[in-house]
One Martini backbone bead per residue (centre of mass of N, CA, C, O) as a GRO file, in nm:
protein
  294
    1MET     BB    1  -1.093  -0.833   2.412
    2SER     BB    2  -1.096  -0.990   2.672
    3ARG     BB    3  -1.008  -1.207   2.897
    4GLY     BB    4  -0.817  -1.462   2.979
    5ASN     BB    5  -0.905  -1.712   2.746
    6GLN     BB    6  -0.922  -1.471   2.513
    7ASP     BB    7  -0.625  -1.435   2.475
    8ASN     BB    8  -0.660  -1.636   2.252
    9LEU     BB    9  -0.617  -1.790   1.876
   10GLY     BB   10  -0.536  -2.072   1.941
   11PRO     BB   11  -0.177  -2.053   1.923
   12TYR     BB   12  -0.241  -1.735   2.015
   13ARG     BB   13  -0.123  -1.436   2.174
   14LEU     BB   14  -0.224  -1.174   2.287
   15LEU     BB   15  -0.045  -0.863   2.330
   16ASN     BB   16  -0.105  -0.617   2.093
   17LEU     BB   17  -0.248  -0.328   1.957
   18VAL     BB   18  -0.212  -0.210   1.640
   19MET     BB   19  -0.528  -0.176   1.472
   20THR     BB   20  -0.815  -0.011   1.374
   21GLY     BB   21  -1.066  -0.046   1.161
   22GLN     BB   22  -1.320  -0.069   1.012
   23THR     BB   23  -1.343  -0.446   1.000
   24SER     BB   24  -1.064  -0.453   1.178
   25GLN     BB   25  -0.777  -0.617   1.355
   26VAL     BB   26  -0.409  -0.559   1.466
   27TRP     BB   27  -0.216  -0.772   1.591
   28GLU     BB   28   0.031  -0.853   1.841
   29VAL     BB   29   0.171  -1.191   1.865
   30MET     BB   30   0.197  -1.496   1.984
   31HIS     BB   31   0.337  -1.857   1.961
   32GLU     BB   32   0.369  -2.057   2.207
   33ALA     BB   33   0.544  -2.270   2.117
   34LYS     BB   34   0.756  -2.117   1.929
   35ARG     BB   35   0.798  -1.791   2.046
   36GLU     BB   36   0.670  -1.596   1.796
   37ARG     BB   37   0.601  -1.302   1.621
   38PHE     BB   38   0.283  -1.169   1.479
   39ALA     BB   39   0.047  -1.110   1.288
   40LEU     BB   40  -0.317  -1.058   1.366
   41LYS     BB   41  -0.604  -1.060   1.176
   42MET     BB   42  -0.937  -0.957   1.226
   43LEU     BB   43  -1.272  -0.940   1.285
   44LEU     BB   44  -1.494  -0.771   1.361
   45ALA     BB   45  -1.786  -0.839   1.538
   46ASP     BB   46  -1.982  -0.714   1.291
   47PHE     BB   47  -1.799  -0.909   1.054
   48ARG     BB   48  -1.801  -1.231   1.124
   49LYS     BB   49  -2.056  -1.276   0.903
   50ASP     BB   50  -1.958  -1.165   0.662
   51ARG     BB   51  -1.898  -1.254   0.357
   52GLU     BB   52  -1.737  -1.015   0.198
   53GLN     BB   53  -1.518  -1.008   0.452
   54LEU     BB   54  -1.437  -1.339   0.444
   55GLY     BB   55  -1.340  -1.316   0.166
   56TYR     BB   56  -1.120  -1.120   0.182
   57LEU     BB   57  -0.948  -1.298   0.405
   58LYS     BB   58  -0.946  -1.540   0.184
   59HIS     BB   59  -0.796  -1.377  -0.051
   60GLU     BB   60  -0.544  -1.264   0.084
   61TYR     BB   61  -0.421  -1.545   0.129
   62ALA     BB   62  -0.402  -1.649  -0.136
   63VAL     BB   63  -0.240  -1.451  -0.235
   64GLY     BB   64   0.014  -1.444   0.016
   65THR     BB   65   0.126  -1.705   0.017
   66ALA     BB   66   0.303  -1.671  -0.283
   67LEU     BB   67   0.448  -1.474  -0.181
   68LYS     BB   68   0.856  -1.385  -0.202
   69HIS     BB   69   0.949  -1.100  -0.049
   70PRO     BB   70   1.130  -0.861   0.094
   71LYS     BB   71   0.883  -0.617   0.037
   72VAL     BB   72   0.665  -0.835   0.098
   73ILE     BB   73   0.427  -0.938   0.332
   74ARG     BB   74   0.377  -1.206   0.509
   75ILE     BB   75   0.172  -1.502   0.455
   76TYR     BB   76   0.109  -1.788   0.684
   77GLU     BB   77  -0.220  -1.802   0.803
   78ILE     BB   78  -0.561  -1.946   0.826
   79GLY     BB   79  -0.812  -1.893   1.087
   80ALA     BB   80  -1.016  -2.056   1.366
   81ASP     BB   81  -1.191  -1.926   1.684
   82ARG     BB   82  -1.450  -1.892   1.811
   83GLY     BB   83  -1.581  -1.750   1.521
   84ILE     BB   84  -1.253  -1.645   1.433
   85ASN     BB   85  -1.130  -1.494   1.192
   86PHE     BB   86  -0.785  -1.531   1.077
   87LEU     BB   87  -0.442  -1.360   0.997
   88VAL     BB   88  -0.120  -1.413   0.927
   89MET     BB   89   0.184  -1.236   0.983
   90GLU     BB   90   0.408  -1.066   0.957
   91TYR     BB   91   0.612  -0.855   1.210
   92PHE     BB   92   0.617  -0.523   1.128
   93ALA     BB   93   0.692  -0.244   1.352
   94HIS     BB   94   0.586   0.012   1.175
   95PRO     BB   95   0.502   0.279   0.992
   96ASN     BB   96   0.311   0.410   0.779
   97MET     BB   97   0.326   0.644   0.527
   98LYS     BB   98   0.101   0.834   0.654
   99VAL     BB   99   0.270   0.883   0.933
  100TRP     BB  100   0.494   1.016   0.830
  101VAL     BB  101   0.356   1.261   0.668
  102ARG     BB  102   0.221   1.395   0.920
  103ARG     BB  103   0.516   1.421   1.070
  104GLY     BB  104   0.676   1.570   0.816
  105LEU     BB  105   0.951   1.392   0.717
  106ASP     BB  106   1.226   1.460   0.840
  107ALA     BB  107   1.314   1.168   0.947
  108ILE     BB  108   1.285   1.043   0.618
  109VAL     BB  109   1.423   1.253   0.384
  110HIS     BB  110   1.650   1.092   0.304
  111HIS     BB  111   1.526   0.798   0.235
  112ILE     BB  112   1.305   0.846  -0.038
  113PRO     BB  113   1.481   0.709  -0.253
  114LYS     BB  114   1.453   0.452  -0.129
  115ILE     BB  115   1.138   0.415  -0.080
  116ILE     BB  116   1.063   0.433  -0.376
  117GLU     BB  117   1.197   0.197  -0.459
  118GLN     BB  118   1.087  -0.029  -0.305
  119ALA     BB  119   0.797   0.037  -0.339
  120ALA     BB  120   0.842  -0.043  -0.670
  121GLU     BB  121   0.949  -0.339  -0.606
  122SER     BB  122   0.688  -0.454  -0.466
  123LEU     BB  123   0.491  -0.423  -0.734
  124SER     BB  124   0.621  -0.519  -0.924
  125TYR     BB  125   0.633  -0.824  -0.818
  126PHE     BB  126   0.303  -0.846  -0.798
  127ASN     BB  127   0.274  -0.823  -1.099
  128ASP     BB  128   0.451  -1.033  -1.196
  129GLN     BB  129   0.240  -1.251  -1.048
  130GLY     BB  130  -0.056  -1.141  -1.184
  131TRP     BB  131  -0.124  -0.899  -1.070
  132ILE     BB  132  -0.359  -0.645  -0.898
  133HIS     BB  133  -0.376  -0.434  -0.634
  134ARG     BB  134  -0.627  -0.155  -0.591
  135ASP     BB  135  -0.460  -0.028  -0.333
  136VAL     BB  136  -0.229   0.216  -0.356
  137LYS     BB  137  -0.111   0.345  -0.078
  138PRO     BB  138   0.029   0.470   0.196
  139GLU     BB  139  -0.112   0.266   0.397
  140ASN     BB  140   0.041  -0.002   0.228
  141TYR     BB  141   0.316   0.115   0.358
  142LEU     BB  142   0.584   0.010   0.531
  143VAL     BB  143   0.820   0.221   0.742
  144THR     BB  144   1.116   0.279   0.850
  145ALA     BB  145   1.360   0.485   0.946
  146ASP     BB  146   1.557   0.373   0.704
  147GLY     BB  147   1.344   0.282   0.467
  148ASP     BB  148   1.214   0.018   0.505
  149VAL     BB  149   0.987  -0.194   0.313
  150ARG     BB  150   0.611  -0.286   0.308
  151LEU     BB  151   0.389  -0.447   0.136
  152ILE     BB  152   0.024  -0.453   0.168
  153ASP     BB  153  -0.271  -0.551   0.120
  154PHE     BB  154  -0.480  -0.810  -0.098
  155ALA     BB  155  -0.806  -0.768  -0.088
  156LEU     BB  156  -0.803  -0.636  -0.393
  157ALA     BB  157  -0.711  -0.816  -0.580
  158GLN     BB  158  -0.634  -0.887  -0.934
  159LYS     BB  159  -0.614  -1.021  -1.166
  160LYS     BB  160  -0.469  -1.024  -1.488
  161ARG     BB  161  -0.532  -0.996  -1.792
  162SER     BB  162  -0.538  -1.278  -2.077
  163GLY     BB  163  -0.616  -1.276  -2.373
  164LEU     BB  164  -0.945  -1.337  -2.388
  165MET     BB  165  -1.011  -1.156  -2.124
  166LYS     BB  166  -0.960  -0.877  -2.284
  167LEU     BB  167  -1.213  -0.907  -2.463
  168PHE     BB  168  -1.448  -1.076  -2.207
  169GLY     BB  169  -1.426  -0.969  -1.944
  170GLY     BB  170  -1.495  -0.717  -1.878
  171SER     BB  171  -1.551  -0.546  -1.614
  172SER     BB  172  -1.483  -0.370  -1.282
  173LYS     BB  173  -1.515  -0.339  -0.952
  174ILE     BB  174  -1.562  -0.070  -0.765
  175GLN     BB  175  -1.250  -0.009  -0.609
  176GLY     BB  176  -1.077   0.150  -0.345
  177THR     BB  177  -0.922   0.485  -0.338
  178ARG     BB  178  -0.982   0.815  -0.403
  179SER     BB  179  -0.710   0.930  -0.408
  180TYR     BB  180  -0.580   0.683  -0.584
  181MET     BB  181  -0.769   0.649  -0.836
  182SER     BB  182  -0.826   0.563  -1.128
  183PRO     BB  183  -0.992   0.657  -1.395
  184GLU     BB  184  -1.059   0.331  -1.482
  185GLN     BB  185  -1.156   0.244  -1.208
  186ILE     BB  186  -1.384   0.443  -1.173
  187ARG     BB  187  -1.542   0.327  -1.437
  188GLY     BB  188  -1.496  -0.007  -1.442
  189ASP     BB  189  -1.285  -0.098  -1.579
  190ALA     BB  190  -1.047  -0.285  -1.736
  191LEU     BB  191  -0.756  -0.407  -1.549
  192ASP     BB  192  -0.436  -0.303  -1.540
  193GLN     BB  193  -0.136  -0.201  -1.393
  194ARG     BB  194  -0.164   0.095  -1.487
  195ALA     BB  195  -0.343   0.146  -1.240
  196ASP     BB  196  -0.095   0.098  -1.030
  197VAL     BB  197   0.073   0.331  -1.147
  198TYR     BB  198  -0.093   0.569  -1.060
  199SER     BB  199  -0.120   0.545  -0.767
  200PHE     BB  200   0.199   0.554  -0.730
  201GLY     BB  201   0.201   0.841  -0.803
  202CYS     BB  202  -0.005   0.945  -0.565
  203THR     BB  203   0.198   0.822  -0.359
  204ILE     BB  204   0.465   0.987  -0.427
  205TYR     BB  205   0.326   1.276  -0.417
  206GLU     BB  206   0.276   1.268  -0.100
  207LEU     BB  207   0.577   1.220  -0.024
  208LEU     BB  208   0.644   1.506  -0.151
  209VAL     BB  209   0.433   1.718  -0.068
  210GLY     BB  210   0.192   1.585   0.182
  211LYS     BB  211  -0.016   1.528  -0.055
  212PRO     BB  212  -0.263   1.487  -0.268
  213PRO     BB  213  -0.329   1.563  -0.573
  214PHE     BB  214  -0.636   1.566  -0.463
  215ALA     BB  215  -0.895   1.763  -0.380
  216GLY     BB  216  -1.268   1.752  -0.227
  217GLY     BB  217  -1.549   1.867  -0.108
  218ASP     BB  218  -1.623   1.543  -0.268
  219SER     BB  219  -1.626   1.251  -0.365
  220ASN     BB  220  -1.691   1.357  -0.670
  221ASP     BB  221  -1.505   1.570  -0.701
  222LEU     BB  222  -1.261   1.395  -0.689
  223LEU     BB  223  -1.309   1.195  -0.909
  224ARG     BB  224  -1.315   1.410  -1.141
  225LYS     BB  225  -1.025   1.486  -1.117
  226HIS     BB  226  -0.913   1.224  -1.217
  227LEU     BB  227  -1.067   1.239  -1.494
  228ARG     BB  228  -0.984   1.582  -1.595
  229THR     BB  229  -0.739   1.657  -1.401
  230ASN     BB  230  -0.434   1.821  -1.361
  231ALA     BB  231  -0.186   1.773  -1.192
  232PRO     BB  232   0.050   1.937  -1.032
  233SER     BB  233   0.344   1.965  -0.980
  234VAL     BB  234   0.563   1.891  -0.755
  235ASP     BB  235   0.753   2.173  -0.807
  236ALA     BB  236   0.535   2.362  -0.655
  237SER     BB  237   0.596   2.254  -0.341
  238ASN     BB  238   0.890   2.109  -0.429
  239ARG     BB  239   1.220   2.236  -0.517
  240ASN     BB  240   1.389   1.987  -0.498
  241VAL     BB  241   1.273   1.831  -0.732
  242THR     BB  242   1.329   1.724  -1.035
  243PRO     BB  243   1.241   1.747  -1.339
  244GLU     BB  244   1.258   1.411  -1.399
  245PHE     BB  245   1.069   1.336  -1.159
  246CYS     BB  246   0.837   1.507  -1.249
  247ASP     BB  247   0.782   1.352  -1.471
  248LEU     BB  248   0.747   1.072  -1.405
  249VAL     BB  249   0.483   1.134  -1.241
  250ARG     BB  250   0.318   1.269  -1.485
  251ARG     BB  251   0.317   1.009  -1.626
  252MET     BB  252   0.166   0.820  -1.432
  253LEU     BB  253  -0.098   1.063  -1.418
  254ALA     BB  254  -0.222   0.968  -1.654
  255LYS     BB  255  -0.564   0.966  -1.816
  256LYS     BB  256  -0.399   0.758  -1.977
  257PRO     BB  257  -0.290   0.443  -1.995
  258ALA     BB  258  -0.081   0.514  -2.281
  259ASP     BB  259   0.083   0.728  -2.118
  260ARG     BB  260   0.203   0.554  -1.974
  261PRO     BB  261   0.383   0.356  -1.802
  262ASP     BB  262   0.302  -0.010  -1.843
  263SER     BB  263   0.504  -0.052  -1.593
  264MET     BB  264   0.687  -0.113  -1.299
  265ASP     BB  265   0.919  -0.185  -1.400
  266LYS     BB  266   0.982   0.074  -1.600
  267VAL     BB  267   0.991   0.232  -1.368
  268LEU     BB  268   1.214   0.124  -1.180
  269ARG     BB  269   1.429   0.189  -1.389
  270GLU     BB  270   1.378   0.503  -1.372
  271LEU     BB  271   1.467   0.539  -1.083
  272LYS     BB  272   1.769   0.411  -1.137
  273THR     BB  273   1.817   0.698  -1.318
  274THR     BB  274   1.681   0.916  -1.115
  275ARG     BB  275   1.690   1.187  -0.954
  276VAL     BB  276   1.508   1.319  -0.707
  277PHE     BB  277   1.741   1.560  -0.585
  278ARG     BB  278   1.900   1.802  -0.618
  279ILE     BB  279   1.942   1.825  -0.288
  280THR     BB  280   2.050   1.607  -0.022
  281PRO     BB  281   1.912   1.546   0.246
  282ARG     BB  282   1.975   1.553   0.562
  283ALA     BB  283   2.079   1.316   0.796
  284PRO     BB  284   2.012   1.210   1.070
  285ASP     BB  285   2.069   1.185   1.387
  286SER     BB  286   2.085   1.017   1.645
  287ARG     BB  287   1.877   1.169   1.830
  288GLU     BB  288   1.649   1.171   1.602
  289LYS     BB  289   1.642   0.844   1.549
  290ALA     BB  290   1.553   0.791   1.861
  291GLU     BB  291   1.276   0.964   1.874
  292ASN     BB  292   1.159   0.793   1.585
  293THR     BB  293   1.204   0.480   1.754
  294GLY     BB  294   1.095   0.523   2.054
   0.00000   0.00000   0.00000
């Protein structure tokens, strides 16, 4: 955005650019009348007239505005100013899970059980509201240095099929992120919440191991591995993870939906009674916490 009077969109003053994605930017903004901070997502210039991207923005608003859970990002408003469509959300100024993984996790390893449980809680709630997220991945969980979590990005969310829709609903459009897509999502099959269970398994696998369960020489090789190859056990790379927790991750990553826990609610119940680590990691001291929050 240019300077001067272009620093505002509607009642919101643009303060700081938070991130730039392939099709959109997220800004920290101030509502000038309310004097409250929010996050504002706007489409990049090349996509402001793109019907598909405008549709995703409107869909994210339609999904998110009805969600009210402390671990799911709040969405408040959709608007347009000077031909720029935007979405206004809760401002939660913390890195996503992928950023923490790339940093090496030392700062938050003590909080990983809490992070996993909160991440599961948010996704269980999302599914319980009748939605399949379809893009569960580390980038779509924001995480504080103390392990507090927010689930974000509902642009690809799809209504769960029920009744006759299960019989005659047809296939799903193939969308998602390749490193975390379930086999049925890759095939374009009709989906239910077990697709999110698989993607959640990939996500916490990466949180514990430092990389996704599969890597490929190219995108097709990666997708073939999701379809045909069993992931290495978590404890092959992280010996501090308990056998019981490794088994839970293994079942979430089952190729057949029928072999997985059949809901995130069941995953959450198991998480509450399954120890993640053999030896509890050391909590960061005050100096280390300051370095990772400063």
